[in-house]
PDB file of C-alpha atoms and ligand atoms in Angstrom:
ATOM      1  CA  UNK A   1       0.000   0.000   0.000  1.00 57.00           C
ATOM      2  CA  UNK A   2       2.929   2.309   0.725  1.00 72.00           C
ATOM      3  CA  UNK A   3       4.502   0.952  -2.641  1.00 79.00           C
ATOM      4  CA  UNK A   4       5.832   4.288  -4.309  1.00 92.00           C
ATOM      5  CA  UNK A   5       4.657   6.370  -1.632  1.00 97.00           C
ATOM      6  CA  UNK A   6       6.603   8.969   0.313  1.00 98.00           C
ATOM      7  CA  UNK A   7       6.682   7.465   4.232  1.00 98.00           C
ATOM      8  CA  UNK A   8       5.019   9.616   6.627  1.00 98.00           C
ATOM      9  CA  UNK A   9       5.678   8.947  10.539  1.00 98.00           C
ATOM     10  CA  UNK A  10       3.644  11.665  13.055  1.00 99.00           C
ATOM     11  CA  UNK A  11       4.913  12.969  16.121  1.00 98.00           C
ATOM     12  CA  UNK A  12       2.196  13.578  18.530  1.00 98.00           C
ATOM     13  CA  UNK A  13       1.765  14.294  22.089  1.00 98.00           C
ATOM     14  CA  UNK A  14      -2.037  14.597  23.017  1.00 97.00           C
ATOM     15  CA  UNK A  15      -5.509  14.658  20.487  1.00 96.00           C
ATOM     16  CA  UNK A  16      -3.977  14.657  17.456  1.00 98.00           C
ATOM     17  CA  UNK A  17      -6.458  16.498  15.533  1.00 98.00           C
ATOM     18  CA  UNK A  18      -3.526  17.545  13.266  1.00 98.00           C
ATOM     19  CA  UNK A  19      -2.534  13.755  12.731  1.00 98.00           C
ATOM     20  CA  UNK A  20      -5.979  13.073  11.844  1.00 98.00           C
ATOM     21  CA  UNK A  21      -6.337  15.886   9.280  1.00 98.00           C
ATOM     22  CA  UNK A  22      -2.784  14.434   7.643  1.00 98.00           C
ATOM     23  CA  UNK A  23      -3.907  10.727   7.984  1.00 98.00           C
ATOM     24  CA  UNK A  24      -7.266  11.462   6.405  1.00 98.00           C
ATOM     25  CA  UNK A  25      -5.286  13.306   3.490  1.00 98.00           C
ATOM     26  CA  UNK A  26      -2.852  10.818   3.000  1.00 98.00           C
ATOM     27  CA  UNK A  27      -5.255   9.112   0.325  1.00 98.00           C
ATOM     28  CA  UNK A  28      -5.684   8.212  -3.493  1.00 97.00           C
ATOM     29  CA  UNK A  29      -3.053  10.472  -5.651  1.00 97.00           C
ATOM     30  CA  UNK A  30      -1.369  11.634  -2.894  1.00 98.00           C
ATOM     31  CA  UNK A  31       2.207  11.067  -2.994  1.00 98.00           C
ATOM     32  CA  UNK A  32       2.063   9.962   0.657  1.00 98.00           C
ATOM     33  CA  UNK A  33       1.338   7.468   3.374  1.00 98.00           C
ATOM     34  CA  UNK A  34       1.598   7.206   6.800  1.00 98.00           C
ATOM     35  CA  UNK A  35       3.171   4.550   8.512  1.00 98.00           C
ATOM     36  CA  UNK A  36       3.370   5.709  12.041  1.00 98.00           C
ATOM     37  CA  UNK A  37       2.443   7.592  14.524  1.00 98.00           C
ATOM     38  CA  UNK A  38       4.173   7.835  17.234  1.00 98.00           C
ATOM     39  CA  UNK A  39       3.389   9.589  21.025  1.00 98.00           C
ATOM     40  CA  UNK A  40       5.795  10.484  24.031  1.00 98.00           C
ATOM     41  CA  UNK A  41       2.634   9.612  26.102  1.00 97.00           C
ATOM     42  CA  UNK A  42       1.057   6.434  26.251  1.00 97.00           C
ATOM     43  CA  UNK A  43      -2.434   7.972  27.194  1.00 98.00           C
ATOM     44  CA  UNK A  44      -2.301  10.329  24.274  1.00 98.00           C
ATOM     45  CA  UNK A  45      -5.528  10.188  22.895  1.00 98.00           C
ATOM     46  CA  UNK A  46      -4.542  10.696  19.123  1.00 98.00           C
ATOM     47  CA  UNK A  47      -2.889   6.894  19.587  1.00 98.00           C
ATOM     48  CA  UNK A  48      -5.849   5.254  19.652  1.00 98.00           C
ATOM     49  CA  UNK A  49      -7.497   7.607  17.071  1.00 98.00           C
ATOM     50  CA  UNK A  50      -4.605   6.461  14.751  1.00 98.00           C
ATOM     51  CA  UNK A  51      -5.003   2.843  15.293  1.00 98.00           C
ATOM     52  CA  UNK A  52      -9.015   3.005  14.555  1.00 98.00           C
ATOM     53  CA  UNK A  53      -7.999   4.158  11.420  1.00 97.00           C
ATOM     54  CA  UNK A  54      -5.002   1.465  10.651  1.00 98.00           C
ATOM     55  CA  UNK A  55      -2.144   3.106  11.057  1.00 98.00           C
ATOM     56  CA  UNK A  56       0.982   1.072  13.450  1.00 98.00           C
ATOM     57  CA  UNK A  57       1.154   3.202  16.767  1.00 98.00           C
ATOM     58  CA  UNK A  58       4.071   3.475  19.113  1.00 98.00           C
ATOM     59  CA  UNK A  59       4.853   5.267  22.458  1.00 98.00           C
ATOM     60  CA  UNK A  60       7.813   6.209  24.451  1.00 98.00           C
ATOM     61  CA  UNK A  61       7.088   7.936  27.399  1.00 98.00           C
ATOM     62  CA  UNK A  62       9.587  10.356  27.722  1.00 97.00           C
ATOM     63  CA  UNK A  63       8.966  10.295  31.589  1.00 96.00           C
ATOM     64  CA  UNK A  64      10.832   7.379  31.999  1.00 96.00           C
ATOM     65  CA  UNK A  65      14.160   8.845  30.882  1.00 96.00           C
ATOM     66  CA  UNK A  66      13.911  11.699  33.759  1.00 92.00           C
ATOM     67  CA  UNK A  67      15.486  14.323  31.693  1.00 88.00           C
ATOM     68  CA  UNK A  68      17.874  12.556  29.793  1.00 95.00           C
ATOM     69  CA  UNK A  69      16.852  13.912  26.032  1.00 95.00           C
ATOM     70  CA  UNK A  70      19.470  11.574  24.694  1.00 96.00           C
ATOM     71  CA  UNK A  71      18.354   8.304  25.881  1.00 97.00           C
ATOM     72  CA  UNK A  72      14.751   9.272  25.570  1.00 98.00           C
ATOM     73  CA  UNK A  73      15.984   9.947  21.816  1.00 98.00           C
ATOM     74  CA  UNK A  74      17.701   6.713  21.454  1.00 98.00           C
ATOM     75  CA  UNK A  75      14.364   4.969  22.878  1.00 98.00           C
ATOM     76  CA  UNK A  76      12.325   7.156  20.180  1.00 98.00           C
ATOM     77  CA  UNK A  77      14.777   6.245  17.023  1.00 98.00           C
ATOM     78  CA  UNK A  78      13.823   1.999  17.673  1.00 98.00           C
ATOM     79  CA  UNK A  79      10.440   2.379  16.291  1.00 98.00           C
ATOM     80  CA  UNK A  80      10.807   5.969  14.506  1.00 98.00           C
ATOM     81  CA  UNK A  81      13.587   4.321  12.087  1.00 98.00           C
ATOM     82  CA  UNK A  82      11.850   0.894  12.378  1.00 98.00           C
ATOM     83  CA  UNK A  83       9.057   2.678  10.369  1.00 98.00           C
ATOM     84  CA  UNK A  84      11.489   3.759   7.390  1.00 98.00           C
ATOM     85  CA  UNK A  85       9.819   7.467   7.141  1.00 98.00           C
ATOM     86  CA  UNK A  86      10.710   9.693   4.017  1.00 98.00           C
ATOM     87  CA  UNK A  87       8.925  12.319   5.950  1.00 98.00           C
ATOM     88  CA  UNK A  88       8.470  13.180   9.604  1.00 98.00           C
ATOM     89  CA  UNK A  89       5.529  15.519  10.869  1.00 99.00           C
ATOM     90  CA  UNK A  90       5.245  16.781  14.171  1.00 98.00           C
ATOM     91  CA  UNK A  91       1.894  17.341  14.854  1.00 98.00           C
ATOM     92  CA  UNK A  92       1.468  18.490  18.452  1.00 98.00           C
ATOM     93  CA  UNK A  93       4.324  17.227  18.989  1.00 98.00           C
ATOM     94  CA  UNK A  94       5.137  19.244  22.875  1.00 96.00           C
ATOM     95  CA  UNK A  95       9.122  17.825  23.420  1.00 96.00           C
ATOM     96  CA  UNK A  96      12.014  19.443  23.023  1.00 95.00           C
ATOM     97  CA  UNK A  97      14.544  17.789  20.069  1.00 97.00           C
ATOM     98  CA  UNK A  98      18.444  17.924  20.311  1.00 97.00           C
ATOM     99  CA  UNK A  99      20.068  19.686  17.475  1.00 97.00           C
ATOM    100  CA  UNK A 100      21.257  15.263  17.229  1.00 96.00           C
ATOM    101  CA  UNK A 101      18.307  14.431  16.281  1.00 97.00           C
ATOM    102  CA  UNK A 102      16.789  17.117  14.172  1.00 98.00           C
ATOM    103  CA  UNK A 103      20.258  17.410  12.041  1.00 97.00           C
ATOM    104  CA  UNK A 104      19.761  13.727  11.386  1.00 97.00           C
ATOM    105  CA  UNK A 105      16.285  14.164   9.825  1.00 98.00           C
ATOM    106  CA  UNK A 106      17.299  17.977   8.313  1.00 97.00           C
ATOM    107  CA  UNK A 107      15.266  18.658   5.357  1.00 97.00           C
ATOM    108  CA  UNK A 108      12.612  15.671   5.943  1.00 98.00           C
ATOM    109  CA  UNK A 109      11.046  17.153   9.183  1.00 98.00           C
ATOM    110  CA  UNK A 110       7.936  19.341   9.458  1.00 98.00           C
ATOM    111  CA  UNK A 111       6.051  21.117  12.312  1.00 98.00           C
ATOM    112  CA  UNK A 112       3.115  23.073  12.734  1.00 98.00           C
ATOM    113  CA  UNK A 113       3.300  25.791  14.930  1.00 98.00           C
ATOM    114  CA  UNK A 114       0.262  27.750  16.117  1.00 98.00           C
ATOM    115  CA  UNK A 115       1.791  31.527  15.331  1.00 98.00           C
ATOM    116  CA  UNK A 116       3.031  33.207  12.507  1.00 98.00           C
ATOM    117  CA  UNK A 117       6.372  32.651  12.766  1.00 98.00           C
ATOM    118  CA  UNK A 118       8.567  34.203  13.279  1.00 98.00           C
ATOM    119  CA  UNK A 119       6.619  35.889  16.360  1.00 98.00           C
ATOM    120  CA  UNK A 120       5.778  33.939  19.515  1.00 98.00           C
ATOM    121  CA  UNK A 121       7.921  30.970  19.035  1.00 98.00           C
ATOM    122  CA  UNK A 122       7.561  28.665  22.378  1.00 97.00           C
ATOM    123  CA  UNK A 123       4.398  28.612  24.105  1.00 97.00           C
ATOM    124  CA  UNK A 124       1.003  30.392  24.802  1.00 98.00           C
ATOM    125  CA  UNK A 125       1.321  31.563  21.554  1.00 98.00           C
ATOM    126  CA  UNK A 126      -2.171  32.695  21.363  1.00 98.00           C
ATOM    127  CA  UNK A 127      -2.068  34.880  25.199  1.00 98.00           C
ATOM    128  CA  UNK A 128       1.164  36.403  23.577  1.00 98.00           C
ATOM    129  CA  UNK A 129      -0.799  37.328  20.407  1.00 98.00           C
ATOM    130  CA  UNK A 130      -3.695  39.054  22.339  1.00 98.00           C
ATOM    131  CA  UNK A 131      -1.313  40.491  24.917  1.00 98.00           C
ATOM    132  CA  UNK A 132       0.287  42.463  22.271  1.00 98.00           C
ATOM    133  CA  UNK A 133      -2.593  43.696  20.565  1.00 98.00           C
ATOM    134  CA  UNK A 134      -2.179  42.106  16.876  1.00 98.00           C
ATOM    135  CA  UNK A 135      -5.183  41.855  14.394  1.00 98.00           C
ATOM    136  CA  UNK A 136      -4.377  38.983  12.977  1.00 98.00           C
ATOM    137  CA  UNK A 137      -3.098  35.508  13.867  1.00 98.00           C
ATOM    138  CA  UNK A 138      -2.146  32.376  12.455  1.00 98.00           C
ATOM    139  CA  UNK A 139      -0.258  29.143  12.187  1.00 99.00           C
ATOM    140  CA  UNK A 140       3.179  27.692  10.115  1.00 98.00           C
ATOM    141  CA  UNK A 141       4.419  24.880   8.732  1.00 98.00           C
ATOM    142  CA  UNK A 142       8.092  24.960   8.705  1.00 98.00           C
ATOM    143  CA  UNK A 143      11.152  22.443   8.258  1.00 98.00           C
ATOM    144  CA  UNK A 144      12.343  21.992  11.695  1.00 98.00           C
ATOM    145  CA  UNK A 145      16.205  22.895  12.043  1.00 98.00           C
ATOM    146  CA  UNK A 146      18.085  22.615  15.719  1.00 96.00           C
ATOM    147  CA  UNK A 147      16.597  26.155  16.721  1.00 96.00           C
ATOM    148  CA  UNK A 148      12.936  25.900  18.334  1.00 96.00           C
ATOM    149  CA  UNK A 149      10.439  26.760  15.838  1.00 96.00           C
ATOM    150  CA  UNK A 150      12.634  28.123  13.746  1.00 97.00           C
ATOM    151  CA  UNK A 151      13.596  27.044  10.131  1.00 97.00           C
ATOM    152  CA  UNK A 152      12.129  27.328   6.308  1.00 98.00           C
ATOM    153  CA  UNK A 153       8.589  28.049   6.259  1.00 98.00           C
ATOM    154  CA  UNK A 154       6.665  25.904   4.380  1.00 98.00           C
ATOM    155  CA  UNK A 155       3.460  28.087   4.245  1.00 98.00           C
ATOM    156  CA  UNK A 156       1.133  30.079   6.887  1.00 98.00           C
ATOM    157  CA  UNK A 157      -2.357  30.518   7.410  1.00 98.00           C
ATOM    158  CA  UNK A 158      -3.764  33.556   8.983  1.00 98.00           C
ATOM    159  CA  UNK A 159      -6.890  34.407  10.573  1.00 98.00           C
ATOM    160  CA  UNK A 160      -8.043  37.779  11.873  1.00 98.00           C
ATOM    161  CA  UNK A 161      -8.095  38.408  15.857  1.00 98.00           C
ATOM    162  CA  UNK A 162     -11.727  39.600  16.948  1.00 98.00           C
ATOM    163  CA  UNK A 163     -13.024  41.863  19.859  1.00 96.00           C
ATOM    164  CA  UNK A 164     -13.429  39.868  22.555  1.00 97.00           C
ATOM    165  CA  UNK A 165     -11.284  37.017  21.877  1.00 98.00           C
ATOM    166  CA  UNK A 166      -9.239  34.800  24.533  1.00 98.00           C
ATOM    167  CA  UNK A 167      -6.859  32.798  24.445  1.00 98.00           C
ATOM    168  CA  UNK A 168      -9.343  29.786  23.424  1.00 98.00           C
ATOM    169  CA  UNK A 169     -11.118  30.945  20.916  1.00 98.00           C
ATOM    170  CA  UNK A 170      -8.540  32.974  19.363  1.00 98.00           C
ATOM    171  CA  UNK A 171      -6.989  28.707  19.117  1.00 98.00           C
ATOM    172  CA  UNK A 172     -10.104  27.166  18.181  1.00 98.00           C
ATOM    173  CA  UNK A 173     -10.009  29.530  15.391  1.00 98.00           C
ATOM    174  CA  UNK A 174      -6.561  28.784  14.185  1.00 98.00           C
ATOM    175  CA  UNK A 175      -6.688  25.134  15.046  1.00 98.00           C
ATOM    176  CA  UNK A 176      -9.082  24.833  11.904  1.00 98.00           C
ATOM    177  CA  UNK A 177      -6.676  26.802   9.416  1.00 98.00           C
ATOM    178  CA  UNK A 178      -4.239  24.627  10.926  1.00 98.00           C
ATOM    179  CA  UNK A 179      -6.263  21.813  10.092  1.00 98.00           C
ATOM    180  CA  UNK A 180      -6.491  23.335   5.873  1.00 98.00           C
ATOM    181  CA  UNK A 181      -2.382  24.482   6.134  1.00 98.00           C
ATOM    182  CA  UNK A 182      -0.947  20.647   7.158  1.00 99.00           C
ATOM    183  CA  UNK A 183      -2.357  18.789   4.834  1.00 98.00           C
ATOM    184  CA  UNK A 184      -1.979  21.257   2.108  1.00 98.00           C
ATOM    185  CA  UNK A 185       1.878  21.588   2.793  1.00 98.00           C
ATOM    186  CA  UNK A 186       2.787  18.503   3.424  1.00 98.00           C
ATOM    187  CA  UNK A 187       1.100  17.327  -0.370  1.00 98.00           C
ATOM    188  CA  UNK A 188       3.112  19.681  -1.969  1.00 98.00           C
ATOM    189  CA  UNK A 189       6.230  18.727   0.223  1.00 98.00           C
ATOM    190  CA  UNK A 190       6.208  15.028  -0.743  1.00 98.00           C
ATOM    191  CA  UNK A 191       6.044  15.967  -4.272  1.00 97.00           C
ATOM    192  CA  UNK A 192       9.264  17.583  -4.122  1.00 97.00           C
ATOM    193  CA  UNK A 193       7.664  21.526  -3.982  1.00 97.00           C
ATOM    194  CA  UNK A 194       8.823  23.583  -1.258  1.00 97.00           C
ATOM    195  CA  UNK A 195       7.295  27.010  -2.295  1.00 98.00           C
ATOM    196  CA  UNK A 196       6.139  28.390   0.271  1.00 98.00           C
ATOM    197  CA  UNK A 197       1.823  28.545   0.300  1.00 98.00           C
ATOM    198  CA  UNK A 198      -0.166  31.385   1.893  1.00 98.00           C
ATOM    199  CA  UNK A 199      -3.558  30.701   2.661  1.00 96.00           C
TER     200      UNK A 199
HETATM  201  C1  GAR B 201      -1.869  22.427  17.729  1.00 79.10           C
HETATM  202  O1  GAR B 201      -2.500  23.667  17.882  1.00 79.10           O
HETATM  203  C2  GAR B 201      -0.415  22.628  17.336  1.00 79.10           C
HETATM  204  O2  GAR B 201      -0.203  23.724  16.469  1.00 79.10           O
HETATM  205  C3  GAR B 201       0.218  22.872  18.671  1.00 79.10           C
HETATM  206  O3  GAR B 201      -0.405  21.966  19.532  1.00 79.10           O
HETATM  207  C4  GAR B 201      -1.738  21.709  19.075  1.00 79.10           C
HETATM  208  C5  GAR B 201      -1.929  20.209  18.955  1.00 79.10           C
HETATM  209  O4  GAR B 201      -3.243  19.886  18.679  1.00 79.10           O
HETATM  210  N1  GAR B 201       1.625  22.672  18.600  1.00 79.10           N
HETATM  211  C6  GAR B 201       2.498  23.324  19.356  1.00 79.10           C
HETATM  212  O5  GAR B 201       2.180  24.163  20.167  1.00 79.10           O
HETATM  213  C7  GAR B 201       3.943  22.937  19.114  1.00 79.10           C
HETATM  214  N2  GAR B 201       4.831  23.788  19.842  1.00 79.10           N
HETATM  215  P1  GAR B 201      -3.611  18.447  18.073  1.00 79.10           P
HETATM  216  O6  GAR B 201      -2.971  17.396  18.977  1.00 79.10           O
HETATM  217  O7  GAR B 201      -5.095  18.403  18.153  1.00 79.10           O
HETATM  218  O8  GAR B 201      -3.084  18.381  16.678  1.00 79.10           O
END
């Protein structure tokens, strides 16, 4: 089934509404197929969503390592490599990588971040969006490099901030461009196209 198809493994760490949106996509003339997902939780809830629809699932919960990013790494590589991916999307994917193990997947690694990069890189994205006042908002897809959401950007999707907004809406907002950006990049990506997209 994945004869002639890019490989697509998917980092996730919680719902995985992202890895849904990809795995749905991943269908008839797309260049693509996924052939994991894998969670640094066991409970993540996006596992189980992933295995309804077919797709192996694996877990390394990075709790056991206490801190040590490289063996947690090491653990993470068995079933990552295991898997044979062309491409790797993280997709919710809340962990930290060493420069290690980005460098060794440079140019075949995605992520979605919800900002438009390059503001609010790190967390509470959304609070730092309203706290500064902007009118608009968004999310990226970029090619993740050793820096934290940093790296080529792959396309962004913007949608406008409105009176009254918090921190939850203004996300439930951008979680559904997110949902339109992913899959839309990552077709183009495993065709070869890295222009960025606007949408
Ligand atoms: C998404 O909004 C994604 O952009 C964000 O986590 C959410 C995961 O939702 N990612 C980050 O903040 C990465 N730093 P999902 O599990 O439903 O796809």
């Amino acid at each position: 089934m994945t004869q002639g198809h890019k490989r697509v493994a998917i980092l996730i760490s919680g719902g995985g509404s992202n890895m849904m949106t990809l795995a749905h996509s991943m269908t008839g003339d797309h260049p693509a197929r996924p052939v994991l997902v894998l969670a640094n939780d066991p409970s993540a809830k996006g596992l189980a969503r992933a295995a309804d629809l077919g797709i192996p699932t694996a877990a390394v919960d990075h709790r056991a390592y206490k801190g040590d990013r490289a063996a947690f790494e090491a653990a993470l590589l068995q079933p990552l490599l295991a898997a044979r991916p062309d491409v790797i999307c993280l997709a919710g994917f809340m962990r930290i990588l060493t420069g290690s193990f980005t460098q060794r997947f440079a140019g075949r690694m995605l992520n979605i971040h919800p900002s438009l990069l390059p503001k609010y890189p790190g967390l509470h994205t959304h609070q730092r969006a309203l706290d500064a006042g902007d009118t608009q908002a968004g999310c990226t897809v970029h090619e993740v490099i050793a820096d934290l959401d940093a790296g080529p950007i792959l396309g962004q999707a913007t949608v406008p901030v409105l009176a009254g907004d918090t921190a939850d809406t203004l996300a439930a907002r951008v979680l559904i461009q997110e949902h339109r950006l992913y899959p839309a990049v990552l077709r183009r990506f495993a065709a070869g196209d890295r222009q960025p997209i606007t949408l």
